[in-house]
mmCIF file of C-alpha atoms in Angstrom:
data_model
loop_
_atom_site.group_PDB
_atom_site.id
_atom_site.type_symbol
_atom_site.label_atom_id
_atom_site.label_comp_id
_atom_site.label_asym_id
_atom_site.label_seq_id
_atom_site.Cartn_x
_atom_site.Cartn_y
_atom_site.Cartn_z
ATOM 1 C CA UNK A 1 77.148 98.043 131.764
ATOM 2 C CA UNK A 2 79.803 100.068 133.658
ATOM 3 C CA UNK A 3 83.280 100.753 132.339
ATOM 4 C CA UNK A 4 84.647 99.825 135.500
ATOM 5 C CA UNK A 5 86.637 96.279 135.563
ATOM 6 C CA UNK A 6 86.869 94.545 139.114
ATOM 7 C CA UNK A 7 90.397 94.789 140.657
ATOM 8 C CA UNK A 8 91.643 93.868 144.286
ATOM 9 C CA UNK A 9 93.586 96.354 146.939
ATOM 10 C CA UNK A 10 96.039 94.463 148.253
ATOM 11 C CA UNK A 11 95.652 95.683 151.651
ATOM 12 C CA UNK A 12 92.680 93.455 152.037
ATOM 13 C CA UNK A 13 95.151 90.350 152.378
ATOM 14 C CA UNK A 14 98.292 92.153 154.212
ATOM 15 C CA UNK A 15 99.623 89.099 155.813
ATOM 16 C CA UNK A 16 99.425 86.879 152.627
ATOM 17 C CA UNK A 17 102.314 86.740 150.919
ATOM 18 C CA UNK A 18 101.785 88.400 146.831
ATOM 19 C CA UNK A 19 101.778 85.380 144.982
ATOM 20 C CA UNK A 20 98.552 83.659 147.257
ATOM 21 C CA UNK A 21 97.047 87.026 146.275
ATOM 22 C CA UNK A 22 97.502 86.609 142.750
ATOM 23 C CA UNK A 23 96.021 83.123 142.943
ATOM 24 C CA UNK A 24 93.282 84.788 144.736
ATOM 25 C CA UNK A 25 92.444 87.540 141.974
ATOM 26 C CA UNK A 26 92.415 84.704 139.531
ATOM 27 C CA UNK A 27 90.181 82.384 140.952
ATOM 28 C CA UNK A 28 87.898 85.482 141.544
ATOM 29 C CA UNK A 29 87.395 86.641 137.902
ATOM 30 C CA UNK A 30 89.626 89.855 138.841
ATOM 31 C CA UNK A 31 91.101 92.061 136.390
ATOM 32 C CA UNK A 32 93.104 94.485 137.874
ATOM 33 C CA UNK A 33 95.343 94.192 141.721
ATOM 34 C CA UNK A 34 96.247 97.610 143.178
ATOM 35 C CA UNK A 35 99.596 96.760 145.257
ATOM 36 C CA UNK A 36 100.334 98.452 148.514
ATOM 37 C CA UNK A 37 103.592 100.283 148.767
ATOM 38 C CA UNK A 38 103.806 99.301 153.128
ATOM 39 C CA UNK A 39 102.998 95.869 152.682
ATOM 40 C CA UNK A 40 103.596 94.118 149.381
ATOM 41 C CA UNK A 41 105.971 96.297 147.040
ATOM 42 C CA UNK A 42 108.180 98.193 149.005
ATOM 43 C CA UNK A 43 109.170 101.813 146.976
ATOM 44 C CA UNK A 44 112.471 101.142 145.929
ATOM 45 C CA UNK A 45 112.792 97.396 146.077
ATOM 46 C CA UNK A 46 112.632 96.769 142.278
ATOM 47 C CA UNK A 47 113.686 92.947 142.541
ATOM 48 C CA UNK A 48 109.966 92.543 144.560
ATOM 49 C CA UNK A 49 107.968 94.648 142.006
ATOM 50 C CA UNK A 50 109.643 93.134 139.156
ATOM 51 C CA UNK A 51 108.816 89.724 140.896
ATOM 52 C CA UNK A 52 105.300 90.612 141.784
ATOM 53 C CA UNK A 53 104.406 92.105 138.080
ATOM 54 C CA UNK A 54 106.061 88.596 136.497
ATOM 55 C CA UNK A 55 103.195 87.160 138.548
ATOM 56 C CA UNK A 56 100.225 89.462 137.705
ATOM 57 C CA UNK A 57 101.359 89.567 134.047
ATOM 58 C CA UNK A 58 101.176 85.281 134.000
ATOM 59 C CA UNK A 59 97.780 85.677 135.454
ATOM 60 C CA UNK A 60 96.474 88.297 132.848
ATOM 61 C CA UNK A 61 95.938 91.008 135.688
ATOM 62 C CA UNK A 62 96.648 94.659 135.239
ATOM 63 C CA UNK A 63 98.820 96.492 138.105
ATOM 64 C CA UNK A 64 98.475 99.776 139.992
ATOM 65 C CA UNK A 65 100.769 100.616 142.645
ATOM 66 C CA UNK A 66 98.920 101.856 145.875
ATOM 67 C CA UNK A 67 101.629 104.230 147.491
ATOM 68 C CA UNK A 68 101.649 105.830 151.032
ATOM 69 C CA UNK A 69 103.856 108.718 149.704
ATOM 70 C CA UNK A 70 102.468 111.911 151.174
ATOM 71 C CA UNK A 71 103.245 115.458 149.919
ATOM 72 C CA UNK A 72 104.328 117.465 150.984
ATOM 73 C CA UNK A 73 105.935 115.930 154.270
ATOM 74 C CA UNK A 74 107.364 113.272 151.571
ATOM 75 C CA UNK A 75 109.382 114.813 148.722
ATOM 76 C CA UNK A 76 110.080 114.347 144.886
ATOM 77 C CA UNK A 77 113.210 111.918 146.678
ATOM 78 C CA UNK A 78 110.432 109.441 148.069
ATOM 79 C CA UNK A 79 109.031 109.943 145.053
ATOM 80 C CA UNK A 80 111.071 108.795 142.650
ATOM 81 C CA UNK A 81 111.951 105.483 144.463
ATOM 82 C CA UNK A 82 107.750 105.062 144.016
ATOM 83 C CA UNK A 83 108.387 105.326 140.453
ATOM 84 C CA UNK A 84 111.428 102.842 140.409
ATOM 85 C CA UNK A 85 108.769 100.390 142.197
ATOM 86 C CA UNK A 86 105.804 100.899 140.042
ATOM 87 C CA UNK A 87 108.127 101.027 136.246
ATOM 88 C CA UNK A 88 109.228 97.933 137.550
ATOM 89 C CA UNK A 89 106.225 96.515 138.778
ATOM 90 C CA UNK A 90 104.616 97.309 135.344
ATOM 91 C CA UNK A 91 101.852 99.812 136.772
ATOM 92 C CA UNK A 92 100.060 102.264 134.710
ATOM 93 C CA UNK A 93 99.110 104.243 138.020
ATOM 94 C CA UNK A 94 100.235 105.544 141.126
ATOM 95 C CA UNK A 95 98.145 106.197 144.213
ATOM 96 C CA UNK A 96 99.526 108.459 146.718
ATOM 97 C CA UNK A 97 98.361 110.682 149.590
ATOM 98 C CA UNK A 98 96.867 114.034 149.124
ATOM 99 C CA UNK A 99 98.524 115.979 152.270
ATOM 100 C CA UNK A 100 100.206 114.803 155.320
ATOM 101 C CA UNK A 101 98.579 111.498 156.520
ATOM 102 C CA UNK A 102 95.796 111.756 159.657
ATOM 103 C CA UNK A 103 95.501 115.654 159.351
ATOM 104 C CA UNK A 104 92.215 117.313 158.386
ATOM 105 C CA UNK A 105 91.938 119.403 155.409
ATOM 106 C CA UNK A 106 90.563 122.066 157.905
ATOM 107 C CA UNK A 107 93.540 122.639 159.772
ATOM 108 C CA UNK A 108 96.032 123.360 156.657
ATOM 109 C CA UNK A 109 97.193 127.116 156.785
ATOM 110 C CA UNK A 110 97.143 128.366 153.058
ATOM 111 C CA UNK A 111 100.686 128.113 152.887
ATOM 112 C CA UNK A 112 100.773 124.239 153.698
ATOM 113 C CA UNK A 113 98.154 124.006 151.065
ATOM 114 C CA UNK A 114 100.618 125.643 148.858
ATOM 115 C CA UNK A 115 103.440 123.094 149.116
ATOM 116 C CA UNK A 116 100.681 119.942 148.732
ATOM 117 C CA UNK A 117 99.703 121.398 145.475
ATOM 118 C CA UNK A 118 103.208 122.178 144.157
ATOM 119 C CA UNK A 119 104.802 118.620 144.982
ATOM 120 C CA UNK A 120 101.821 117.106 143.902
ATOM 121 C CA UNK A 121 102.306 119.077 140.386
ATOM 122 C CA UNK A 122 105.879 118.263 140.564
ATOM 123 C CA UNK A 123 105.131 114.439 141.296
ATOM 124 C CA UNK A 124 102.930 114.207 138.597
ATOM 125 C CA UNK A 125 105.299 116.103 136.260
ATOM 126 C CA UNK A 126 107.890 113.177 137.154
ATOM 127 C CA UNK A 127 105.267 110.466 136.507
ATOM 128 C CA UNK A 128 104.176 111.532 133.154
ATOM 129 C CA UNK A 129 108.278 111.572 132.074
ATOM 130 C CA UNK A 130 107.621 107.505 132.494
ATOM 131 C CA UNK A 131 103.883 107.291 130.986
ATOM 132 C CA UNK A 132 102.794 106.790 134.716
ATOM 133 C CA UNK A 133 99.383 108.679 135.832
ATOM 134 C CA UNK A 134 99.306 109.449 139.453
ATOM 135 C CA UNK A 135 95.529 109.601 141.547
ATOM 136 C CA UNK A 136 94.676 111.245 144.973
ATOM 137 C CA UNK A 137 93.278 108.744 147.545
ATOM 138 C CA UNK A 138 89.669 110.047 148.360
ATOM 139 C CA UNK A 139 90.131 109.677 152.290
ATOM 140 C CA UNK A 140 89.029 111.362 155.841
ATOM 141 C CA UNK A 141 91.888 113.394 157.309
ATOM 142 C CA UNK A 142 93.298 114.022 153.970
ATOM 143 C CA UNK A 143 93.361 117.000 151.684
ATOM 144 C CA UNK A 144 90.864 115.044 149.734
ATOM 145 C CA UNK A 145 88.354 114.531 153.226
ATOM 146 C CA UNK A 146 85.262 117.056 151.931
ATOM 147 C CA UNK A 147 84.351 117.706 148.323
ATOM 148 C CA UNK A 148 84.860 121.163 148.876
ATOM 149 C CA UNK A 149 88.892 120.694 149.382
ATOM 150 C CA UNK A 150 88.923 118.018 147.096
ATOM 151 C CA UNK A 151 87.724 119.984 144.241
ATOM 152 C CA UNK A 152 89.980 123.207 145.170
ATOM 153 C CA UNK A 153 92.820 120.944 145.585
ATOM 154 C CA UNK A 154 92.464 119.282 141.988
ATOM 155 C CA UNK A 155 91.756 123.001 140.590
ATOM 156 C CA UNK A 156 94.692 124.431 141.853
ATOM 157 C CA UNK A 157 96.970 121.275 141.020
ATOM 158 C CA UNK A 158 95.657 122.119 137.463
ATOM 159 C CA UNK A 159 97.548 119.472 135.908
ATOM 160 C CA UNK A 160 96.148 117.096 133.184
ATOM 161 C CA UNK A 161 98.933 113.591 134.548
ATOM 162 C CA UNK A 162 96.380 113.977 138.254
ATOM 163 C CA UNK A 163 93.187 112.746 138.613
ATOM 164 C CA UNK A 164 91.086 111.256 142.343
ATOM 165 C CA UNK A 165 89.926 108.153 143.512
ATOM 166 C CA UNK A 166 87.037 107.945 145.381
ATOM 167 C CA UNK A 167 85.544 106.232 147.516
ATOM 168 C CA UNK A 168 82.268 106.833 150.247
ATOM 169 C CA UNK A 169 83.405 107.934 153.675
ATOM 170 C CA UNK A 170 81.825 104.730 156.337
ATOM 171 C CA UNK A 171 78.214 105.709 156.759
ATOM 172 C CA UNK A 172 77.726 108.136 153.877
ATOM 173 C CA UNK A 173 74.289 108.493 152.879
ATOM 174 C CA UNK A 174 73.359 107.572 149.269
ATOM 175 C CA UNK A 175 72.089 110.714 148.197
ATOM 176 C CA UNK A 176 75.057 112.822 149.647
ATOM 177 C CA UNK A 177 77.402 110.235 147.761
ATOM 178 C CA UNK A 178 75.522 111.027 144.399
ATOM 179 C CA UNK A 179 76.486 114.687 144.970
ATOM 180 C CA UNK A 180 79.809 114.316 145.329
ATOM 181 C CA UNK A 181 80.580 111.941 142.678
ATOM 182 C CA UNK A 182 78.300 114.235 140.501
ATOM 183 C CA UNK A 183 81.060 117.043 141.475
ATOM 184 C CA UNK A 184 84.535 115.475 141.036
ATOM 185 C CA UNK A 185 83.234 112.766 139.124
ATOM 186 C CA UNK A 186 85.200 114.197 135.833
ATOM 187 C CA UNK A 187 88.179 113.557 138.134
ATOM 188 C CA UNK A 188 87.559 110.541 138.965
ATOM 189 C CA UNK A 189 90.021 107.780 137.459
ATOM 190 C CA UNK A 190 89.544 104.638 139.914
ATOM 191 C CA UNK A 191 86.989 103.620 143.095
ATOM 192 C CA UNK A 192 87.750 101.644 146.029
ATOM 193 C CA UNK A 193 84.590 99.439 146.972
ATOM 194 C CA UNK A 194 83.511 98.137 150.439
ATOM 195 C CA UNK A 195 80.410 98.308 152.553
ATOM 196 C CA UNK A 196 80.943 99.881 155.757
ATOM 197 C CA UNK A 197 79.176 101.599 158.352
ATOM 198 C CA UNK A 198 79.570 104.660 160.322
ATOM 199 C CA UNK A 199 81.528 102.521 162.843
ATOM 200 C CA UNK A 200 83.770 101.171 160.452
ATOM 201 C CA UNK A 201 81.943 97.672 160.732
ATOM 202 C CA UNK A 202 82.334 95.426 157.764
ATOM 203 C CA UNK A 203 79.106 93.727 155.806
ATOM 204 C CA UNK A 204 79.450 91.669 152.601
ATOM 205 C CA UNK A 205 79.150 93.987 149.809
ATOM 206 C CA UNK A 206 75.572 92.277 148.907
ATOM 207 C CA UNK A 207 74.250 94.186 151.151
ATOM 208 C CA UNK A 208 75.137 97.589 149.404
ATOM 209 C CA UNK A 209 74.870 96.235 146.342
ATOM 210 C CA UNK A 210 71.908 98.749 145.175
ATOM 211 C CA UNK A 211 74.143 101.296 146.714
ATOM 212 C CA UNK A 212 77.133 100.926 144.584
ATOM 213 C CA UNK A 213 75.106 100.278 141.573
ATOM 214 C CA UNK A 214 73.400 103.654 141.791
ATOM 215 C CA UNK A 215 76.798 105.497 142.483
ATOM 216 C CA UNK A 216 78.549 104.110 139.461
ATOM 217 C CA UNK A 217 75.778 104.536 137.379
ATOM 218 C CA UNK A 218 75.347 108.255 138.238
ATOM 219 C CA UNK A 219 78.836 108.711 137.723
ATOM 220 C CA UNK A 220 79.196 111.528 135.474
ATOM 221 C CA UNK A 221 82.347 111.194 132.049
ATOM 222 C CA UNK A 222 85.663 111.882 133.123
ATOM 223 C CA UNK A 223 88.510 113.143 131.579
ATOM 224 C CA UNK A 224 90.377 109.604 132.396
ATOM 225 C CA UNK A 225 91.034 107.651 129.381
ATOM 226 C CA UNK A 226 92.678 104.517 130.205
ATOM 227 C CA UNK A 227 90.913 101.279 131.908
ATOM 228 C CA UNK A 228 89.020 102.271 134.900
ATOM 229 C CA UNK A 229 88.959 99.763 137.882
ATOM 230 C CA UNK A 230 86.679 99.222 140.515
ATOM 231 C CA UNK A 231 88.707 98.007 143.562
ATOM 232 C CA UNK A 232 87.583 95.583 146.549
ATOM 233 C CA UNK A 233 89.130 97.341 149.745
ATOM 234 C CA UNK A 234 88.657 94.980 152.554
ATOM 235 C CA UNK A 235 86.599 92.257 153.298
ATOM 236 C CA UNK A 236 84.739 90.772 156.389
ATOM 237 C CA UNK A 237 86.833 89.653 159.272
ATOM 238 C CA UNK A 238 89.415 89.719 156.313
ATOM 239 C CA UNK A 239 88.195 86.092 154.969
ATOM 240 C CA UNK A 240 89.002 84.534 151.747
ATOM 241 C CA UNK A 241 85.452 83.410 151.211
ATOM 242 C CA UNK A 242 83.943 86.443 151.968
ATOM 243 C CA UNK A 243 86.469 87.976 149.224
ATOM 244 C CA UNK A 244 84.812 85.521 146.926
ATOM 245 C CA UNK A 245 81.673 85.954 147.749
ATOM 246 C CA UNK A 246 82.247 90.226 147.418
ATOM 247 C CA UNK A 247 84.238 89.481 143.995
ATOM 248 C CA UNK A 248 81.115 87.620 142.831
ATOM 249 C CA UNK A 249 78.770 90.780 143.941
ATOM 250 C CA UNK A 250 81.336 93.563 142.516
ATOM 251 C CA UNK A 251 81.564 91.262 138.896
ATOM 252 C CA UNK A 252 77.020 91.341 139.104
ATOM 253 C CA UNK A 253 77.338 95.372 139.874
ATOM 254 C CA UNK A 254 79.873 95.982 137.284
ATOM 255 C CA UNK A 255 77.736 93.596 134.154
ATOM 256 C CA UNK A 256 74.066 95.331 135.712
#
């Protein structure tokens, strides 16, 4: 059995308003809703977050707060309004960005690398003041878009409050996904889920259910100590039952 619980990305449900998602998680056996920062829980607007956690805490669901804050273009400032949303909010986590948003980890000069890796220190230095843990989206055109730069970004970071998500890039192969889990995998504190292809087209998760099963279970330990939580990131034509239906798959996986 995994040691990953199911959890939901609210970004699969942006135009539903937070408290239909919350009914949604619930009726899907969820544990966990990751809460997007551009959508749902604006940084900074604590009367939403505090609003939104009342909810999730009713409905038994643990709380991360999915951020778009991006180091180092975004500073300690954005930062800290992050933290006002997620303390509020109740989360135990903070996604954010590793690098400047749509920019390959390729075309950083070593000096731009530099300033990623000391505001993401610094960021992480803030969290930990508030018992907050703060994880690197695993994303293309991102400092995090090979497992080459992710792993000399987490190395030179060196600090024990940062950890990755991951999740596959659309179309990678099993076997190449095995080898980079097998790499960061100590790292690794959360997943995002979804089955995609190369183009970016959407199946139910069924259909890569062996896939994900295989990942997780080749997942080496990590250094992460607190619940883990495997997180449905979009859904077919961004349906409600196909979110069930995916829920239902991700619970099987998860049990297996």
């Amino acid at each position: 059995m995994s040691d990953f619980e199911p959890g939901l990305c609210t970004v699969t449900f942006r135009g539903l308003p937070p408290e239909s998602i919350v009914d949604l998680a619930r009726e899907a056996r969820l544990a966990a809703i990751e809460w997007a920062g551009d959508a749902h829980v604006p940084p900074g607007d604590t009367s939403i977050a505090r609003i939104v956690g009342r909810h999730c805490e009713r409905a038994g669901l643990a709380t991360s707060y999915g951020s778009y804050v991006a180091p180092p273009t975004d500073h300690l400032f954005e930062f800290m309004r992050t933290v006002e949303s997620a303390i509020a909010l109740g989360a135990s986590n903070i996604r954010i960005w590793a690098g400047t948003r749509r920019r390959d980890s390729k075309d950083y000069s070593a000096g731009e690398r530099r300033a990623a890796v000391d505001a993401i220190r610094d960021m992480a230095a803030e969290a930990a003041r508030h018992d907050i843990s703060v994880s690197l989206e695993y994303h293309p055109q991102s400092l995090t878009d090979t497992t080459e730069s992710a792993c000399e970004l987490i190395e030179s970071i060196a600090h024990d409050n940062v950890y990755l998500y991951w999740q596959p890039r659309p179309g990678l192969a099993l076997g190449e996904a095995i080898a980079e889990v097998a790499r960061i995998g100590e790292h690794i504190s959360h997943v995002h889920v979804f089955a995609w292809d190369r183009d970016r087209n959407r199946f139910p998760l069924a259909s890569a259910a062996d896939y994900w099963r295989t990942i997780l279970a080749s997942l080496p330990a990590s250094r992460w100590k607190g619940r883990r939580f495997a997180m449905l990131e979009f859904v077919a034509d961004d349906d409600p039952n196909a979110f069930f239906e995916d829920a239902a798959t991700l619970r099987k996986i998860l049990s297996d």
